[in-house]
XYZ file of C-alpha atoms in Angstrom:
96
model
C -14.120 -17.173 11.530
C -10.802 -17.921 10.066
C -10.695 -19.027 6.457
C -7.947 -20.498 4.284
C -6.708 -18.035 1.541
C -8.114 -18.862 -1.886
C -6.251 -18.777 -5.173
C -9.301 -17.696 -7.146
C -8.936 -13.871 -6.659
C -11.695 -12.912 -8.994
C -14.383 -14.958 -6.984
C -17.677 -12.841 -6.890
C -18.668 -14.946 -3.819
C -15.909 -13.542 -1.708
C -14.728 -10.229 -2.741
C -13.130 -9.389 0.729
C -11.653 -12.875 1.435
C -8.033 -13.256 1.801
C -6.133 -14.116 -1.331
C -3.177 -15.994 -2.295
C -1.337 -14.467 -5.179
C 1.839 -15.308 -6.741
C 4.081 -12.786 -8.699
C 6.831 -10.064 -8.488
C 6.539 -6.801 -6.646
C 7.365 -3.749 -8.982
C 8.981 -1.384 -6.404
C 9.995 1.046 -9.067
C 6.302 1.587 -9.852
C 5.484 2.352 -6.183
C 3.021 4.920 -5.207
C 2.981 7.151 -1.907
C -0.254 8.627 -0.712
C 0.232 11.481 1.593
C 1.492 13.073 3.673
C -1.281 11.916 6.052
C -1.400 11.092 9.832
C -0.761 7.593 11.227
C -3.660 5.079 11.227
C -5.650 4.636 14.407
C -3.586 2.938 16.707
C -0.304 3.774 14.764
C 2.992 4.983 16.296
C 2.411 7.861 18.765
C -1.133 8.503 18.274
C -4.659 7.800 19.409
C -6.313 9.337 16.565
C -5.717 8.656 12.854
C -5.568 9.825 9.256
C -5.804 13.289 7.880
C -3.509 16.208 8.504
C -3.904 16.374 12.459
C -1.214 16.746 14.938
C -0.501 12.894 14.684
C 2.898 11.828 13.184
C 2.861 12.373 9.460
C 3.621 9.720 6.860
C 2.475 7.951 3.689
C 0.475 5.013 2.631
C 2.696 2.733 0.356
C 0.975 0.981 -2.671
C 3.127 -1.378 -4.791
C 1.907 -3.204 -8.070
C 2.325 -7.045 -7.985
C 2.816 -8.425 -11.476
C 1.098 -11.821 -11.565
C 2.600 -14.819 -13.509
C -0.091 -14.093 -16.278
C 1.243 -10.425 -16.600
C -1.712 -8.690 -14.882
C -1.134 -6.314 -12.002
C -2.794 -6.036 -8.735
C -2.262 -3.069 -6.236
C -0.967 -4.243 -2.942
C -1.452 -1.784 0.079
C 1.585 -2.277 2.076
C 0.579 -0.072 4.799
C 1.724 3.335 6.374
C 5.374 4.390 6.815
C 6.526 7.562 8.738
C 7.704 10.575 6.628
C 11.177 10.140 8.048
C 11.419 6.755 6.242
C 10.693 8.170 2.731
C 13.733 9.712 0.952
C 13.094 13.241 -0.198
C 9.816 13.591 1.820
C 10.966 16.438 3.790
C 11.744 18.637 0.893
C 10.442 22.235 1.086
C 7.226 22.762 -0.998
C 7.417 25.091 -4.019
C 11.025 25.662 -4.094
C 13.150 25.645 -7.313
C 16.740 24.429 -7.410
C 18.999 27.407 -8.468
């Protein structure tokens, strides 16, 4: 069943219903989770998640600041590691 989005995002009657929010994405507060495999059905893979042989990347979470000042985390999806600046740094190395 397709349902229209609701503006009552705190509604306990429909916690998983699509919500319509208005605000500003705070890209400077973005969080990357990973590296992890592409989601099931993602680019170049039939399996998903974890540290398997599938392409590696990151889940991107960005806070949305609502008009009233409160924050809501928005899951913006998975991006390949190659698209994340600095993601291919060697682990455990120190600059000289």
